[in-house]
Short mmCIF file of C-alpha atoms in Angstrom, two decimals:
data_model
loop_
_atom_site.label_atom_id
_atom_site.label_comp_id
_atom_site.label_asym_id
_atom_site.label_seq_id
_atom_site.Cartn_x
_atom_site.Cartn_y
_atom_site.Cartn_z
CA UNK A 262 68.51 64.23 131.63
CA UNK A 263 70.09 61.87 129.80
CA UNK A 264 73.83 62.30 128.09
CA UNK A 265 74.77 61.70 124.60
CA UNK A 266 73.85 57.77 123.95
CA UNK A 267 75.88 55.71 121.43
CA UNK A 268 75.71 52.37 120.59
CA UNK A 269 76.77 49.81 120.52
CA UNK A 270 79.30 50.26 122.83
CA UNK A 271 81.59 47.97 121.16
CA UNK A 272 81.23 46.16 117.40
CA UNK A 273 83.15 43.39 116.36
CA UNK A 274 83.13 43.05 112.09
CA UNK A 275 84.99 41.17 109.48
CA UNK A 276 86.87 42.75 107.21
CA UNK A 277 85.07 43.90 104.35
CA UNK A 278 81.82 44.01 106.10
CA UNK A 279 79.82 47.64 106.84
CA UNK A 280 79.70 48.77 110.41
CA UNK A 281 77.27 51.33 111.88
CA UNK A 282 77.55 53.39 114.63
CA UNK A 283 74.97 55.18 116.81
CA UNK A 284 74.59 58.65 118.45
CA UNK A 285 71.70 60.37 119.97
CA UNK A 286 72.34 63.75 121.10
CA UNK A 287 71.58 65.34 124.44
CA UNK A 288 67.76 66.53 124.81
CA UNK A 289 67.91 69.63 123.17
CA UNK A 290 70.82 69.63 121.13
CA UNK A 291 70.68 69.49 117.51
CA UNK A 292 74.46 69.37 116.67
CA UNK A 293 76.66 66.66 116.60
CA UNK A 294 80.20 66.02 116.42
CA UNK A 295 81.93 62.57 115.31
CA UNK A 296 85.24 61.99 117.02
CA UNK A 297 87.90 59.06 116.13
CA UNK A 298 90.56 57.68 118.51
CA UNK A 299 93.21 55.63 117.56
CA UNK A 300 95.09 53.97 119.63
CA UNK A 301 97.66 56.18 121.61
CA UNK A 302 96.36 59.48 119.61
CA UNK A 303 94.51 62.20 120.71
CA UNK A 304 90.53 62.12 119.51
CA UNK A 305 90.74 63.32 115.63
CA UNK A 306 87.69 65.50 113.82
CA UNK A 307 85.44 63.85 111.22
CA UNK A 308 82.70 65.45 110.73
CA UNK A 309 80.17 67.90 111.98
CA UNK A 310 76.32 67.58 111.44
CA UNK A 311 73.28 69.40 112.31
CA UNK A 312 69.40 68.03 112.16
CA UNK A 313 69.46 66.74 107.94
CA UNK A 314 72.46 68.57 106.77
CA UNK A 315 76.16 67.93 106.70
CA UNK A 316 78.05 71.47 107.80
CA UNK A 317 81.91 70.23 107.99
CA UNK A 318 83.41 67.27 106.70
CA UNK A 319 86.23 68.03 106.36
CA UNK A 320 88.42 65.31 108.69
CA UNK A 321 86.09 62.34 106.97
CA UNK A 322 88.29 59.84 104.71
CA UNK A 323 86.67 60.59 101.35
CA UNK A 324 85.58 57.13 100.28
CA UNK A 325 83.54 54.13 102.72
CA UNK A 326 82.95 56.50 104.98
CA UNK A 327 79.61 58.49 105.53
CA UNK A 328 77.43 60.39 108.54
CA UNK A 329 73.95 61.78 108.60
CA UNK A 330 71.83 63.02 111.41
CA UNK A 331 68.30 62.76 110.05
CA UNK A 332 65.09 64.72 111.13
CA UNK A 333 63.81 62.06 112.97
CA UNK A 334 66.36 59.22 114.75
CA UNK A 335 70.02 59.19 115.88
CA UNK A 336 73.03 60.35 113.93
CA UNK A 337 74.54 57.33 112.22
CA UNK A 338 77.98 57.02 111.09
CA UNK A 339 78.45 54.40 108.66
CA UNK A 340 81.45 52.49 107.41
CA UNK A 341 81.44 50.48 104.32
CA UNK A 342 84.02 47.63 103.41
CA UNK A 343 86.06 48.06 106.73
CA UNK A 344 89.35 47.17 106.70
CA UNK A 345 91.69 46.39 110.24
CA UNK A 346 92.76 49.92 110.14
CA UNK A 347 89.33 51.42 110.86
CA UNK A 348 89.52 49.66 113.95
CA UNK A 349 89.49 52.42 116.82
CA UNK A 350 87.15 54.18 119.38
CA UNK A 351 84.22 56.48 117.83
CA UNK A 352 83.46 59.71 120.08
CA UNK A 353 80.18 61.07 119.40
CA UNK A 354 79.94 64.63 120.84
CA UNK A 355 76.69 66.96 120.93
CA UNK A 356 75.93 71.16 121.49
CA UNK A 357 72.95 73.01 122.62
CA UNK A 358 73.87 75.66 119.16
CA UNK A 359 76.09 77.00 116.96
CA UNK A 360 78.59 79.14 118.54
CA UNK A 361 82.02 79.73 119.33
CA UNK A 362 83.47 78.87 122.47
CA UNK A 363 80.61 75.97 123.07
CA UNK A 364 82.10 72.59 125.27
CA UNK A 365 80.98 69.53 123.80
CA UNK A 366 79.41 66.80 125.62
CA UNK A 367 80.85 63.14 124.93
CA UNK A 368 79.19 60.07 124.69
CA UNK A 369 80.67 57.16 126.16
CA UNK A 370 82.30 56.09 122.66
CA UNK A 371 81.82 52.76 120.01
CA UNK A 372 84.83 50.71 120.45
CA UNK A 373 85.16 48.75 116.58
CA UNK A 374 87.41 46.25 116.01
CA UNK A 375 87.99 44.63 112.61
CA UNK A 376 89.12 41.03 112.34
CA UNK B 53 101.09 67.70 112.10
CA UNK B 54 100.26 67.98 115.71
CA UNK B 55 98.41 71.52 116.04
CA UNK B 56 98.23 70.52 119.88
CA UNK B 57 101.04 68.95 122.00
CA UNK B 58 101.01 67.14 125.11
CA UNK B 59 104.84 66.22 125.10
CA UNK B 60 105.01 64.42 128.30
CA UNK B 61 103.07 61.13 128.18
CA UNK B 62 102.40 60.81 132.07
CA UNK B 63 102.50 62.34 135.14
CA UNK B 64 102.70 60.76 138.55
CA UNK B 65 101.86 62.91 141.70
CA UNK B 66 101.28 62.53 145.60
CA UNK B 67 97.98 62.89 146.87
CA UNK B 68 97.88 66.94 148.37
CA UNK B 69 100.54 67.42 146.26
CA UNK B 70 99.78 69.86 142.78
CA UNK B 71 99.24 68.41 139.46
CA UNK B 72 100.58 70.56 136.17
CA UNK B 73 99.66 69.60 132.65
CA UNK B 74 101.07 70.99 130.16
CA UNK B 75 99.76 71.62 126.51
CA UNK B 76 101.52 73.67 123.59
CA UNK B 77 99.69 74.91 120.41
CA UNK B 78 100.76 75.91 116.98
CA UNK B 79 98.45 77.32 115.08
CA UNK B 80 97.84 81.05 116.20
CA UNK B 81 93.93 80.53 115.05
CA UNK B 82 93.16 78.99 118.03
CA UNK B 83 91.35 81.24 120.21
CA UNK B 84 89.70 78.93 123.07
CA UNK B 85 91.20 75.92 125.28
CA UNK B 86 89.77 72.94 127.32
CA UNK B 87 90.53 70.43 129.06
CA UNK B 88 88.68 67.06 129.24
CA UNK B 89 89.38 64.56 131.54
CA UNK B 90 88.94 60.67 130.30
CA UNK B 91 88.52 57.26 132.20
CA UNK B 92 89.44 53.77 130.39
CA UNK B 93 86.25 53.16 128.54
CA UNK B 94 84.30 56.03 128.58
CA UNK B 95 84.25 58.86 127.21
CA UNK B 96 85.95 62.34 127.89
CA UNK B 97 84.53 64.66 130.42
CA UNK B 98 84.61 68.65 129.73
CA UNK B 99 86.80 69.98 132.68
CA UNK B 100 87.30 73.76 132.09
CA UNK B 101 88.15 76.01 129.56
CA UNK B 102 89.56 79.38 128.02
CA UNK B 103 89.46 81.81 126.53
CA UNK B 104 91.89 83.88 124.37
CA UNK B 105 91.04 86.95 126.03
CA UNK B 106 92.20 85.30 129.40
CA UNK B 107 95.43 84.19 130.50
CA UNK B 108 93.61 82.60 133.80
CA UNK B 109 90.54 80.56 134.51
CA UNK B 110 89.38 79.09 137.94
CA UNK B 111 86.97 76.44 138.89
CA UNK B 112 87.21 74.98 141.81
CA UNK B 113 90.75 72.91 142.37
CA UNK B 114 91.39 73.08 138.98
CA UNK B 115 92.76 76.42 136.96
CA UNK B 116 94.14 76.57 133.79
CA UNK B 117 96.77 79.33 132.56
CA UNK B 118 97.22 80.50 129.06
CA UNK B 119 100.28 82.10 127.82
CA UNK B 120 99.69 83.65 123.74
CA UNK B 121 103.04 84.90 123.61
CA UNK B 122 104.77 81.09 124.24
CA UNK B 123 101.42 79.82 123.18
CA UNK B 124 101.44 77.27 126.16
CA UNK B 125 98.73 76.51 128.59
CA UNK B 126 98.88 74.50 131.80
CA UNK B 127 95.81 72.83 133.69
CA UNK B 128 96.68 73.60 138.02
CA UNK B 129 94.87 70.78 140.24
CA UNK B 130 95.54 71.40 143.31
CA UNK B 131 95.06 69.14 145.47
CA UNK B 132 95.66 66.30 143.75
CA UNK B 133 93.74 63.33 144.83
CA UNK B 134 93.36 60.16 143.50
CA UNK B 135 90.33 60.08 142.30
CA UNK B 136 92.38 62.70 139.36
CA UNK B 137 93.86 59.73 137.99
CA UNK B 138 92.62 59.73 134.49
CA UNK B 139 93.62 60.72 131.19
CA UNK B 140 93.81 64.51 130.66
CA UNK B 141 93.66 65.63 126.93
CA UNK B 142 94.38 69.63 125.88
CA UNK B 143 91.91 70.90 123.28
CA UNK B 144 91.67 74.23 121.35
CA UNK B 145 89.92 75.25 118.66
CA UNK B 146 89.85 78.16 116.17
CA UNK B 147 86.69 81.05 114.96
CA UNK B 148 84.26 79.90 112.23
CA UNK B 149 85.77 76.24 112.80
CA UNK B 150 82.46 75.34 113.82
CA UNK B 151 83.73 74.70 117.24
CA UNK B 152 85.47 71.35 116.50
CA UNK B 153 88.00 70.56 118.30
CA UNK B 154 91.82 69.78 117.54
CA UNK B 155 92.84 67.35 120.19
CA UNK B 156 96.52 66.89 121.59
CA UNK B 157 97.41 63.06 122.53
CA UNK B 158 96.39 63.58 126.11
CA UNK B 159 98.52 62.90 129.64
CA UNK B 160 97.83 59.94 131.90
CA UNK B 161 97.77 61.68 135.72
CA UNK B 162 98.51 58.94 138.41
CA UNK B 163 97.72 60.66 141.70
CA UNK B 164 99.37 58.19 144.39
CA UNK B 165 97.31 57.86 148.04
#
């Protein structure tokens, strides 16, 4: 059984270019949570998708950024125009369902750096 | 503003000897705790949790003790052994947050042979 995939595991872009990052969820889970770690911080929220439809965005920078997890297919989060700051490590995390009190399991993270 | 804390950066222990983590909270939402565990380059590992309704949890060598009142928690691991060595970040999160997580900055545990 397989554990949260993401790739790829690290992404090298230019500034200004778009970068997009990977995550398939565990067999059978059909949420997903996108993590960011910058360096010496703790893992911050950005967003929080189920199967075609956004259900928290609420720690995603409002513009260049964007997520979806379509029917079909990984979860992508995408980055447009990055700039050096965006550089960090990107945590994809997935649940079984809905609930309170639910661990999330990790994927091994997308390391981006921006030159 | 840091909703979780993990004031001291590291922690260096004897092997045997017991580990204590420390994590402090301010929001009074939060109503369940975990601990993940994280090596360099991957990602973190669920260790154990809690719940509000609990001020103890046990798995194993590791046990984690919430206290509302000073709302402070602790992760036990006892004994420590080297293979511990990792970094250790506090977690907590709130109801109808959709179970994401507010992260502190996380402890690096250096169990010594």
């Amino acid at each position: 059984n397989a554990g949260v995939m993401q790739n790829p595991r690290h992404l090298v872009r230019r500034r200004g270019q778009e970068a997009r990052l990977r995550c398939s969820p565990m067999k059978g889970h059909s949420h997903v949570y996108w993590y960011r770690q910058l360096p010496e911080e703790g893992l911050k929220f950005m967003v929080y998708l189920q199967k075609e439809n956004i259900i928290d965005e609420s720690g995603m920078p409002k513009e260049r950024f964007s997520a979806e997890f379509p029917k079909e297919g990984p979860s992508i989060l995408r980055i447009q125009q990055v700039v050096r700051g965006d550089s960090a490590a990107y945590f994809c995390a997935s649940s079984p369902y809905r609930g309170e009190n639910t661990e999330a399991f990790f994927g091994q993270g997308t390391r981006l750096t921006v030159v | 503003d840091q909703q979780v804390k993990q004031n001291s950066p590291s922690l260096s222990v004897q092997e045997g000897r017991i580990s204590i983590l420390n994590c402090d909270y301010t929001n009074s939402m939060f109503d369940y705790f975990l601990w993940y565990k994280k090596y360099p380059a991957e990602g973190p590992t669920f260790l154990i949790s809690i719940s509000s309704i609990k001020d103890k949890n046990e798995d194993g060598r590791f046990t984690v003790f919430l206290n509302k009142s000073a709302k402070h928690l602790s992760l036990h691991i006892v004994p420590s052994q080297p293979g511990d060595s990792a970094v250790y970040f506090c977690a907590a999160s709130a109801p109808g947050a959709n179970s994401k997580l507010t992260f502190g900055k996380g402890i690096t545990l250096s169990v010594r042979p």
